[in-house]
Amino acid sequence: MGIGRNLSERKGRELRELREETNTNTNKSRKNRRQRPRKISIGQRLFQTCNQVFASTSPGIVPSPQHIEMLLSVLDGISQEDLGLRPDMPCFNTNKRTPKITYLHIYECEQFSMGIFCLPPSGVIPLHNHPGMTVFSKLLFGTMHIKSYDWVTDLPPHISTVVKPSETFQTSDMRLAKVKVDAEFDAPCDPSVLYPTDGGNMHWFTAVTACAVLDVLGPPYSDPDGRHCTYYQNFPFSSYSVDGLSIPEEERKTYEWLQEKEKPENLKVVVKMYSGPKIVEN
């Protein structure tokens, strides 16, 4: 009986020690779980970066070079898989004569907006501007033709860069622009940035294949604040002449006249909410 009592006491002591050790390990595990940083979504990381980049900017004010590189770096690391996009999704298919564009809205505030343009094959976002904006874009997948322009501002003051059409037609003036980009791009490729007065502020997109483009605008369009989206028609440089304006023959293809026009009637953009993780502002 003495041996049995000692054995029982030893087992009881071992059991208490085992329970204490288990409780200690459990508490440590809980503490580690509390201390382990929570993994944030790609969209949340992009939001936090944009918050920092555009915090002290305003229309026409470009973020600092360090902030631009910061945002470009984040965009460069984003893939179509990160955002849950696939070329076989319904928004990238079309059986209509005029392909429909889908815009997936991620987030928008007064300082910036984030979204994804989904273009089926042959889908077109016509030539338009970005007044006072700095715009970052990342082609996530597909092949896209991009043509972009900036206004010509470096000619002598006495040389006009504006053509006034005949009053008979009551159309808007035409202004001279320089072609900045006119090429096809295949994903994956580097993200791009355009500025209020440089880098191809006016552009149009034509989808060669199904394409997805992640767009960040700072600040976003705002009709009340005068940041309207203006559409343009382009004309070859040789279509019009201006006294004193002479461009060497070999350079004329890089200059065109742009004229404001109404939003194209066949432009169909469907806005949908992005179905990925929600953005947490605080």
PDB file of C-alpha atoms in Angstrom:
ATOM      1  CA  MET A   1       0.000   0.000   0.000  1.00  0.00           C
ATOM      2  CA  GLY A   2       2.906   2.338   0.752  1.00  0.00           C
ATOM      3  CA  ILE A   3       4.303   1.663  -2.722  1.00  0.00           C
ATOM      4  CA  GLY A   4       0.906   2.277  -4.238  1.00  0.00           C
ATOM      5  CA  ARG A   5       0.543   5.543  -2.349  1.00  0.00           C
ATOM      6  CA  ASN A   6       4.007   6.711  -3.460  1.00  0.00           C
ATOM      7  CA  LEU A   7       3.244   5.760  -7.061  1.00  0.00           C
ATOM      8  CA  SER A   8      -0.051   7.590  -6.889  1.00  0.00           C
ATOM      9  CA  GLU A   9       1.609  10.658  -5.400  1.00  0.00           C
ATOM     10  CA  ARG A  10       4.286  10.594  -8.103  1.00  0.00           C
ATOM     11  CA  LYS A  11       1.690  10.271 -10.880  1.00  0.00           C
ATOM     12  CA  GLY A  12      -0.313  13.111  -9.334  1.00  0.00           C
ATOM     13  CA  ARG A  13       2.753  15.298  -9.167  1.00  0.00           C
ATOM     14  CA  GLU A  14       3.690  14.478 -12.787  1.00  0.00           C
ATOM     15  CA  LEU A  15       0.134  15.179 -13.908  1.00  0.00           C
ATOM     16  CA  ARG A  16       0.174  18.592 -12.191  1.00  0.00           C
ATOM     17  CA  GLU A  17       3.533  19.409 -13.785  1.00  0.00           C
ATOM     18  CA  LEU A  18       2.234  18.306 -17.186  1.00  0.00           C
ATOM     19  CA  ARG A  19      -0.834  20.517 -16.797  1.00  0.00           C
ATOM     20  CA  GLU A  20       1.324  23.481 -15.775  1.00  0.00           C
ATOM     21  CA  GLU A  21       3.632  22.936 -18.752  1.00  0.00           C
ATOM     22  CA  THR A  22       0.659  22.613 -21.089  1.00  0.00           C
ATOM     23  CA  ASN A  23      -0.873  25.834 -19.753  1.00  0.00           C
ATOM     24  CA  THR A  24       2.451  27.637 -20.139  1.00  0.00           C
ATOM     25  CA  ASN A  25       2.838  26.472 -23.743  1.00  0.00           C
ATOM     26  CA  THR A  26      -0.771  27.396 -24.510  1.00  0.00           C
ATOM     27  CA  ASN A  27      -0.264  30.896 -23.123  1.00  0.00           C
ATOM     28  CA  LYS A  28       2.935  31.291 -25.143  1.00  0.00           C
ATOM     29  CA  SER A  29       1.131  30.106 -28.278  1.00  0.00           C
ATOM     30  CA  ARG A  30      -1.685  32.597 -27.732  1.00  0.00           C
ATOM     31  CA  LYS A  31       0.809  35.387 -27.114  1.00  0.00           C
ATOM     32  CA  ASN A  32       2.673  34.494 -30.307  1.00  0.00           C
ATOM     33  CA  ARG A  33      -0.574  34.521 -32.250  1.00  0.00           C
ATOM     34  CA  ARG A  34      -1.383  37.967 -30.899  1.00  0.00           C
ATOM     35  CA  GLN A  35       2.071  39.256 -31.768  1.00  0.00           C
ATOM     36  CA  ARG A  36       2.195  37.737 -35.261  1.00  0.00           C
ATOM     37  CA  PRO A  37       1.479  40.501 -37.827  1.00  0.00           C
ATOM     38  CA  ARG A  38      -1.686  39.964 -39.811  1.00  0.00           C
ATOM     39  CA  LYS A  39      -1.131  39.494 -43.542  1.00  0.00           C
ATOM     40  CA  ILE A  40      -2.807  42.278 -45.499  1.00  0.00           C
ATOM     41  CA  SER A  41      -4.352  41.939 -48.946  1.00  0.00           C
ATOM     42  CA  ILE A  42      -2.709  43.305 -52.083  1.00  0.00           C
ATOM     43  CA  GLY A  43      -5.507  45.856 -52.398  1.00  0.00           C
ATOM     44  CA  GLN A  44      -5.002  46.994 -48.814  1.00  0.00           C
ATOM     45  CA  ARG A  45      -1.269  47.385 -49.357  1.00  0.00           C
ATOM     46  CA  LEU A  46      -1.911  49.429 -52.506  1.00  0.00           C
ATOM     47  CA  PHE A  47      -4.407  51.587 -50.603  1.00  0.00           C
ATOM     48  CA  GLN A  48      -1.955  52.257 -47.777  1.00  0.00           C
ATOM     49  CA  THR A  49       0.773  53.183 -50.259  1.00  0.00           C
ATOM     50  CA  CYS A  50      -1.554  55.544 -52.166  1.00  0.00           C
ATOM     51  CA  ASN A  51      -2.596  57.131 -48.881  1.00  0.00           C
ATOM     52  CA  GLN A  52       1.019  57.962 -48.211  1.00  0.00           C
ATOM     53  CA  VAL A  53       1.902  59.000 -51.773  1.00  0.00           C
ATOM     54  CA  PHE A  54      -1.050  61.361 -52.298  1.00  0.00           C
ATOM     55  CA  ALA A  55      -1.383  62.658 -48.738  1.00  0.00           C
ATOM     56  CA  SER A  56       0.222  66.041 -49.472  1.00  0.00           C
ATOM     57  CA  THR A  57      -0.569  66.437 -53.172  1.00  0.00           C
ATOM     58  CA  SER A  58      -3.275  68.428 -54.942  1.00  0.00           C
ATOM     59  CA  PRO A  59      -4.443  68.877 -58.562  1.00  0.00           C
ATOM     60  CA  GLY A  60      -1.443  69.641 -60.748  1.00  0.00           C
ATOM     61  CA  ILE A  61       1.036  68.830 -57.964  1.00  0.00           C
ATOM     62  CA  VAL A  62       3.114  65.729 -58.698  1.00  0.00           C
ATOM     63  CA  PRO A  63       4.180  63.388 -55.864  1.00  0.00           C
ATOM     64  CA  SER A  64       7.858  63.408 -54.923  1.00  0.00           C
ATOM     65  CA  PRO A  65      10.255  61.159 -56.887  1.00  0.00           C
ATOM     66  CA  GLN A  66      10.623  58.934 -53.807  1.00  0.00           C
ATOM     67  CA  HIS A  67       6.849  58.505 -53.536  1.00  0.00           C
ATOM     68  CA  ILE A  68       6.538  57.814 -57.260  1.00  0.00           C
ATOM     69  CA  GLU A  69       9.148  55.057 -57.032  1.00  0.00           C
ATOM     70  CA  MET A  70       7.404  53.657 -53.949  1.00  0.00           C
ATOM     71  CA  LEU A  71       4.066  53.317 -55.728  1.00  0.00           C
ATOM     72  CA  LEU A  72       5.633  51.980 -58.927  1.00  0.00           C
ATOM     73  CA  SER A  73       7.403  49.320 -56.858  1.00  0.00           C
ATOM     74  CA  VAL A  74       4.127  48.191 -55.269  1.00  0.00           C
ATOM     75  CA  LEU A  75       2.368  48.096 -58.652  1.00  0.00           C
ATOM     76  CA  ASP A  76       5.251  46.161 -60.167  1.00  0.00           C
ATOM     77  CA  GLY A  77       4.697  43.393 -57.626  1.00  0.00           C
ATOM     78  CA  ILE A  78       0.966  42.976 -58.360  1.00  0.00           C
ATOM     79  CA  SER A  79      -0.181  40.176 -60.667  1.00  0.00           C
ATOM     80  CA  GLN A  80      -3.535  39.187 -62.128  1.00  0.00           C
ATOM     81  CA  GLU A  81      -3.630  36.242 -59.693  1.00  0.00           C
ATOM     82  CA  ASP A  82      -3.242  38.623 -56.766  1.00  0.00           C
ATOM     83  CA  LEU A  83      -6.440  40.375 -57.841  1.00  0.00           C
ATOM     84  CA  GLY A  84      -8.339  37.223 -58.774  1.00  0.00           C
ATOM     85  CA  LEU A  85      -8.530  37.993 -62.510  1.00  0.00           C
ATOM     86  CA  ARG A  86      -8.684  35.456 -65.339  1.00  0.00           C
ATOM     87  CA  PRO A  87      -8.976  36.014 -69.113  1.00  0.00           C
ATOM     88  CA  ASP A  88     -11.925  33.576 -69.236  1.00  0.00           C
ATOM     89  CA  MET A  89     -14.087  35.733 -66.952  1.00  0.00           C
ATOM     90  CA  PRO A  90     -17.343  36.986 -68.561  1.00  0.00           C
ATOM     91  CA  CYS A  91     -16.221  40.629 -68.613  1.00  0.00           C
ATOM     92  CA  PHE A  92     -13.431  39.735 -71.052  1.00  0.00           C
ATOM     93  CA  ASN A  93     -15.735  38.019 -73.564  1.00  0.00           C
ATOM     94  CA  THR A  94     -17.768  39.742 -76.236  1.00  0.00           C
ATOM     95  CA  ASN A  95     -20.080  38.768 -79.046  1.00  0.00           C
ATOM     96  CA  LYS A  96     -21.155  42.313 -79.850  1.00  0.00           C
ATOM     97  CA  ARG A  97     -19.990  44.685 -82.566  1.00  0.00           C
ATOM     98  CA  THR A  98     -18.960  47.255 -79.941  1.00  0.00           C
ATOM     99  CA  PRO A  99     -17.141  45.521 -77.070  1.00  0.00           C
ATOM    100  CA  LYS A 100     -18.241  46.568 -73.601  1.00  0.00           C
ATOM    101  CA  ILE A 101     -15.659  47.832 -71.102  1.00  0.00           C
ATOM    102  CA  THR A 102     -15.979  46.859 -67.444  1.00  0.00           C
ATOM    103  CA  TYR A 103     -14.540  48.996 -64.656  1.00  0.00           C
ATOM    104  CA  LEU A 104     -14.019  47.253 -61.311  1.00  0.00           C
ATOM    105  CA  HIS A 105     -14.156  49.950 -58.642  1.00  0.00           C
ATOM    106  CA  ILE A 106     -11.781  49.279 -55.739  1.00  0.00           C
ATOM    107  CA  TYR A 107     -11.658  52.587 -53.858  1.00  0.00           C
ATOM    108  CA  GLU A 108     -12.036  56.348 -54.284  1.00  0.00           C
ATOM    109  CA  CYS A 109     -11.552  59.406 -52.084  1.00  0.00           C
ATOM    110  CA  GLU A 110     -10.753  63.074 -52.761  1.00  0.00           C
ATOM    111  CA  GLN A 111      -7.029  62.339 -53.101  1.00  0.00           C
ATOM    112  CA  PHE A 112      -6.980  59.231 -55.325  1.00  0.00           C
ATOM    113  CA  SER A 113      -8.928  56.385 -56.893  1.00  0.00           C
ATOM    114  CA  MET A 114      -8.088  52.730 -57.574  1.00  0.00           C
ATOM    115  CA  GLY A 115      -9.761  50.470 -60.117  1.00  0.00           C
ATOM    116  CA  ILE A 116      -9.339  47.896 -62.874  1.00  0.00           C
ATOM    117  CA  PHE A 117     -10.348  48.313 -66.509  1.00  0.00           C
ATOM    118  CA  CYS A 118     -11.343  45.023 -68.133  1.00  0.00           C
ATOM    119  CA  LEU A 119     -11.267  45.104 -71.937  1.00  0.00           C
ATOM    120  CA  PRO A 120     -12.396  42.261 -74.220  1.00  0.00           C
ATOM    121  CA  PRO A 121     -10.558  41.787 -77.533  1.00  0.00           C
ATOM    122  CA  SER A 122     -10.927  44.896 -79.751  1.00  0.00           C
ATOM    123  CA  GLY A 123     -12.226  46.902 -76.780  1.00  0.00           C
ATOM    124  CA  VAL A 124     -11.318  50.592 -77.000  1.00  0.00           C
ATOM    125  CA  ILE A 125     -11.015  53.343 -74.395  1.00  0.00           C
ATOM    126  CA  PRO A 126     -10.970  56.361 -76.736  1.00  0.00           C
ATOM    127  CA  LEU A 127      -8.567  59.278 -76.605  1.00  0.00           C
ATOM    128  CA  HIS A 128      -9.129  61.267 -73.412  1.00  0.00           C
ATOM    129  CA  ASN A 129      -7.251  63.465 -70.948  1.00  0.00           C
ATOM    130  CA  HIS A 130      -6.389  63.520 -67.221  1.00  0.00           C
ATOM    131  CA  PRO A 131      -6.518  67.182 -66.141  1.00  0.00           C
ATOM    132  CA  GLY A 132      -4.184  67.984 -63.248  1.00  0.00           C
ATOM    133  CA  MET A 133      -3.683  64.275 -62.528  1.00  0.00           C
ATOM    134  CA  THR A 134      -0.794  61.923 -61.959  1.00  0.00           C
ATOM    135  CA  VAL A 135      -1.828  58.495 -63.243  1.00  0.00           C
ATOM    136  CA  PHE A 136      -0.206  55.127 -62.557  1.00  0.00           C
ATOM    137  CA  SER A 137      -1.111  52.108 -64.720  1.00  0.00           C
ATOM    138  CA  LYS A 138      -0.185  48.436 -64.737  1.00  0.00           C
ATOM    139  CA  LEU A 139      -1.103  46.059 -67.582  1.00  0.00           C
ATOM    140  CA  LEU A 140      -1.951  42.870 -65.697  1.00  0.00           C
ATOM    141  CA  PHE A 141      -2.390  40.561 -68.676  1.00  0.00           C
ATOM    142  CA  GLY A 142      -2.964  40.668 -72.426  1.00  0.00           C
ATOM    143  CA  THR A 143      -1.660  42.715 -75.338  1.00  0.00           C
ATOM    144  CA  MET A 144      -2.677  46.353 -75.681  1.00  0.00           C
ATOM    145  CA  HIS A 145      -1.945  49.132 -78.147  1.00  0.00           C
ATOM    146  CA  ILE A 146      -1.395  52.482 -76.442  1.00  0.00           C
ATOM    147  CA  LYS A 147      -1.167  55.854 -78.124  1.00  0.00           C
ATOM    148  CA  SER A 148      -0.545  58.924 -76.001  1.00  0.00           C
ATOM    149  CA  TYR A 149       0.085  62.640 -76.449  1.00  0.00           C
ATOM    150  CA  ASP A 150       1.191  65.797 -74.649  1.00  0.00           C
ATOM    151  CA  TRP A 151       0.361  69.335 -75.709  1.00  0.00           C
ATOM    152  CA  VAL A 152       3.122  71.162 -77.583  1.00  0.00           C
ATOM    153  CA  THR A 153       4.304  74.002 -75.330  1.00  0.00           C
ATOM    154  CA  ASP A 154       7.951  74.541 -76.334  1.00  0.00           C
ATOM    155  CA  LEU A 155       7.511  76.602 -79.510  1.00  0.00           C
ATOM    156  CA  PRO A 156       8.320  80.340 -79.634  1.00  0.00           C
ATOM    157  CA  PRO A 157       5.445  82.489 -78.280  1.00  0.00           C
ATOM    158  CA  HIS A 158       4.733  84.081 -81.664  1.00  0.00           C
ATOM    159  CA  ILE A 159       3.967  80.704 -83.276  1.00  0.00           C
ATOM    160  CA  SER A 160       0.420  79.543 -82.713  1.00  0.00           C
ATOM    161  CA  THR A 161      -0.303  75.907 -81.897  1.00  0.00           C
ATOM    162  CA  VAL A 162      -4.057  76.365 -82.316  1.00  0.00           C
ATOM    163  CA  VAL A 163      -6.148  76.106 -85.468  1.00  0.00           C
ATOM    164  CA  LYS A 164      -9.580  77.751 -85.526  1.00  0.00           C
ATOM    165  CA  PRO A 165     -11.904  75.853 -87.878  1.00  0.00           C
ATOM    166  CA  SER A 166     -14.343  77.583 -90.154  1.00  0.00           C
ATOM    167  CA  GLU A 167     -17.156  79.316 -88.281  1.00  0.00           C
ATOM    168  CA  THR A 168     -19.553  77.619 -90.665  1.00  0.00           C
ATOM    169  CA  PHE A 169     -19.120  74.277 -88.905  1.00  0.00           C
ATOM    170  CA  GLN A 170     -19.131  75.736 -85.356  1.00  0.00           C
ATOM    171  CA  THR A 171     -16.610  73.203 -84.097  1.00  0.00           C
ATOM    172  CA  SER A 172     -14.007  73.577 -81.358  1.00  0.00           C
ATOM    173  CA  ASP A 173     -10.414  74.666 -81.935  1.00  0.00           C
ATOM    174  CA  MET A 174      -7.715  72.174 -82.811  1.00  0.00           C
ATOM    175  CA  ARG A 175      -4.512  72.164 -80.806  1.00  0.00           C
ATOM    176  CA  LEU A 176      -1.118  70.746 -81.681  1.00  0.00           C
ATOM    177  CA  ALA A 177       0.047  67.721 -79.687  1.00  0.00           C
ATOM    178  CA  LYS A 178       3.199  65.605 -79.683  1.00  0.00           C
ATOM    179  CA  VAL A 179       2.892  61.827 -79.877  1.00  0.00           C
ATOM    180  CA  LYS A 180       4.672  60.330 -76.867  1.00  0.00           C
ATOM    181  CA  VAL A 181       3.854  56.627 -77.269  1.00  0.00           C
ATOM    182  CA  ASP A 182       2.450  54.646 -80.187  1.00  0.00           C
ATOM    183  CA  ALA A 183       3.143  50.965 -79.586  1.00  0.00           C
ATOM    184  CA  GLU A 184       1.858  47.576 -78.452  1.00  0.00           C
ATOM    185  CA  PHE A 185       2.594  46.309 -74.955  1.00  0.00           C
ATOM    186  CA  ASP A 186       2.546  42.712 -73.761  1.00  0.00           C
ATOM    187  CA  ALA A 187       2.031  41.780 -70.125  1.00  0.00           C
ATOM    188  CA  PRO A 188       3.950  41.382 -67.955  1.00  0.00           C
ATOM    189  CA  CYS A 189       5.526  44.804 -68.403  1.00  0.00           C
ATOM    190  CA  ASP A 190       6.648  47.636 -66.176  1.00  0.00           C
ATOM    191  CA  PRO A 191       3.988  49.916 -64.684  1.00  0.00           C
ATOM    192  CA  SER A 192       3.798  53.377 -66.226  1.00  0.00           C
ATOM    193  CA  VAL A 193       3.150  56.870 -64.917  1.00  0.00           C
ATOM    194  CA  LEU A 194       1.850  59.974 -66.665  1.00  0.00           C
ATOM    195  CA  TYR A 195       1.883  63.509 -65.288  1.00  0.00           C
ATOM    196  CA  PRO A 196      -0.352  66.594 -65.567  1.00  0.00           C
ATOM    197  CA  THR A 197       1.729  68.058 -68.416  1.00  0.00           C
ATOM    198  CA  ASP A 198       4.083  65.267 -69.441  1.00  0.00           C
ATOM    199  CA  GLY A 199       4.396  61.543 -69.993  1.00  0.00           C
ATOM    200  CA  GLY A 200       1.402  61.218 -72.327  1.00  0.00           C
ATOM    201  CA  ASN A 201      -1.416  62.851 -70.329  1.00  0.00           C
ATOM    202  CA  MET A 202      -3.865  62.162 -73.172  1.00  0.00           C
ATOM    203  CA  HIS A 203      -4.099  58.570 -74.324  1.00  0.00           C
ATOM    204  CA  TRP A 204      -6.240  55.847 -75.770  1.00  0.00           C
ATOM    205  CA  PHE A 205      -6.189  52.086 -75.263  1.00  0.00           C
ATOM    206  CA  THR A 206      -7.020  49.408 -77.828  1.00  0.00           C
ATOM    207  CA  ALA A 207      -7.133  45.794 -76.660  1.00  0.00           C
ATOM    208  CA  VAL A 208      -5.423  43.454 -79.115  1.00  0.00           C
ATOM    209  CA  THR A 209      -6.377  40.546 -76.863  1.00  0.00           C
ATOM    210  CA  ALA A 210      -8.396  40.471 -73.649  1.00  0.00           C
ATOM    211  CA  CYS A 211      -6.670  42.907 -71.259  1.00  0.00           C
ATOM    212  CA  ALA A 212      -6.831  44.085 -67.666  1.00  0.00           C
ATOM    213  CA  VAL A 213      -5.329  47.411 -66.565  1.00  0.00           C
ATOM    214  CA  LEU A 214      -4.931  48.453 -62.940  1.00  0.00           C
ATOM    215  CA  ASP A 215      -5.325  52.237 -62.694  1.00  0.00           C
ATOM    216  CA  VAL A 216      -4.486  54.682 -59.889  1.00  0.00           C
ATOM    217  CA  LEU A 217      -5.506  58.328 -60.401  1.00  0.00           C
ATOM    218  CA  GLY A 218      -4.402  61.136 -58.133  1.00  0.00           C
ATOM    219  CA  PRO A 219      -6.625  63.041 -57.809  1.00  0.00           C
ATOM    220  CA  PRO A 220      -9.624  61.338 -59.498  1.00  0.00           C
ATOM    221  CA  TYR A 221     -11.970  62.985 -61.981  1.00  0.00           C
ATOM    222  CA  SER A 222     -14.385  65.458 -60.387  1.00  0.00           C
ATOM    223  CA  ASP A 223     -16.864  67.535 -62.369  1.00  0.00           C
ATOM    224  CA  PRO A 224     -17.580  69.909 -59.421  1.00  0.00           C
ATOM    225  CA  ASP A 225     -13.851  70.621 -59.147  1.00  0.00           C
ATOM    226  CA  GLY A 226     -13.417  71.158 -62.886  1.00  0.00           C
ATOM    227  CA  ARG A 227     -11.597  67.892 -63.606  1.00  0.00           C
ATOM    228  CA  HIS A 228     -13.766  66.700 -66.486  1.00  0.00           C
ATOM    229  CA  CYS A 229     -12.880  63.804 -68.741  1.00  0.00           C
ATOM    230  CA  THR A 230     -12.514  65.346 -72.204  1.00  0.00           C
ATOM    231  CA  TYR A 231     -12.476  63.236 -75.364  1.00  0.00           C
ATOM    232  CA  TYR A 232     -10.586  64.115 -78.557  1.00  0.00           C
ATOM    233  CA  GLN A 233     -10.458  63.413 -82.255  1.00  0.00           C
ATOM    234  CA  ASN A 234      -7.002  63.286 -83.824  1.00  0.00           C
ATOM    235  CA  PHE A 235      -5.945  64.592 -87.250  1.00  0.00           C
ATOM    236  CA  PRO A 236      -2.607  64.267 -89.102  1.00  0.00           C
ATOM    237  CA  PHE A 237      -0.291  67.259 -88.872  1.00  0.00           C
ATOM    238  CA  SER A 238      -0.513  67.734 -92.651  1.00  0.00           C
ATOM    239  CA  SER A 239      -4.287  68.323 -92.457  1.00  0.00           C
ATOM    240  CA  TYR A 240      -3.847  71.960 -91.372  1.00  0.00           C
ATOM    241  CA  SER A 241      -1.239  74.676 -91.632  1.00  0.00           C
ATOM    242  CA  VAL A 242      -0.315  77.568 -89.358  1.00  0.00           C
ATOM    243  CA  ASP A 243       1.743  80.588 -90.390  1.00  0.00           C
ATOM    244  CA  GLY A 244       5.289  80.274 -89.146  1.00  0.00           C
ATOM    245  CA  LEU A 245       4.847  76.689 -87.958  1.00  0.00           C
ATOM    246  CA  SER A 246       7.269  74.367 -89.677  1.00  0.00           C
ATOM    247  CA  ILE A 247       8.047  70.783 -88.687  1.00  0.00           C
ATOM    248  CA  PRO A 248      10.772  68.766 -90.502  1.00  0.00           C
ATOM    249  CA  GLU A 249       9.289  66.168 -92.833  1.00  0.00           C
ATOM    250  CA  GLU A 250      10.792  63.239 -90.924  1.00  0.00           C
ATOM    251  CA  GLU A 251       9.194  64.415 -87.653  1.00  0.00           C
ATOM    252  CA  ARG A 252       5.704  65.215 -88.880  1.00  0.00           C
ATOM    253  CA  LYS A 253       4.300  61.786 -87.988  1.00  0.00           C
ATOM    254  CA  THR A 254       5.041  62.521 -84.338  1.00  0.00           C
ATOM    255  CA  TYR A 255       2.753  65.580 -84.336  1.00  0.00           C
ATOM    256  CA  GLU A 256      -1.034  65.599 -84.638  1.00  0.00           C
ATOM    257  CA  TRP A 257      -3.921  68.010 -84.192  1.00  0.00           C
ATOM    258  CA  LEU A 258      -6.407  67.194 -81.442  1.00  0.00           C
ATOM    259  CA  GLN A 259      -9.953  68.514 -81.311  1.00  0.00           C
ATOM    260  CA  GLU A 260     -12.381  68.155 -78.425  1.00  0.00           C
ATOM    261  CA  LYS A 261     -15.474  66.078 -79.079  1.00  0.00           C
ATOM    262  CA  GLU A 262     -18.436  64.677 -77.212  1.00  0.00           C
ATOM    263  CA  LYS A 263     -18.182  61.352 -75.411  1.00  0.00           C
ATOM    264  CA  PRO A 264     -18.485  58.669 -78.117  1.00  0.00           C
ATOM    265  CA  GLU A 265     -21.986  57.216 -78.230  1.00  0.00           C
ATOM    266  CA  ASN A 266     -20.653  53.706 -78.746  1.00  0.00           C
ATOM    267  CA  LEU A 267     -18.477  53.826 -75.624  1.00  0.00           C
ATOM    268  CA  LYS A 268     -20.060  51.449 -73.132  1.00  0.00           C
ATOM    269  CA  VAL A 269     -18.487  51.226 -69.677  1.00  0.00           C
ATOM    270  CA  VAL A 270     -20.130  49.102 -67.002  1.00  0.00           C
ATOM    271  CA  VAL A 271     -19.059  49.932 -63.436  1.00  0.00           C
ATOM    272  CA  LYS A 272     -18.989  47.081 -60.930  1.00  0.00           C
ATOM    273  CA  MET A 273     -17.612  46.774 -57.419  1.00  0.00           C
ATOM    274  CA  TYR A 274     -14.397  44.811 -57.084  1.00  0.00           C
ATOM    275  CA  SER A 275     -15.248  41.514 -55.393  1.00  0.00           C
ATOM    276  CA  GLY A 276     -11.903  41.077 -53.631  1.00  0.00           C
ATOM    277  CA  PRO A 277     -11.093  41.922 -49.997  1.00  0.00           C
ATOM    278  CA  LYS A 278     -12.621  45.196 -48.832  1.00  0.00           C
ATOM    279  CA  ILE A 279     -10.410  48.210 -48.151  1.00  0.00           C
ATOM    280  CA  VAL A 280     -10.096  49.106 -44.477  1.00  0.00           C
ATOM    281  CA  GLU A 281      -9.531  52.849 -44.085  1.00  0.00           C
ATOM    282  CA  ASN A 282      -8.500  52.901 -40.417  1.00  0.00           C
TER     283      ASN A 282
END
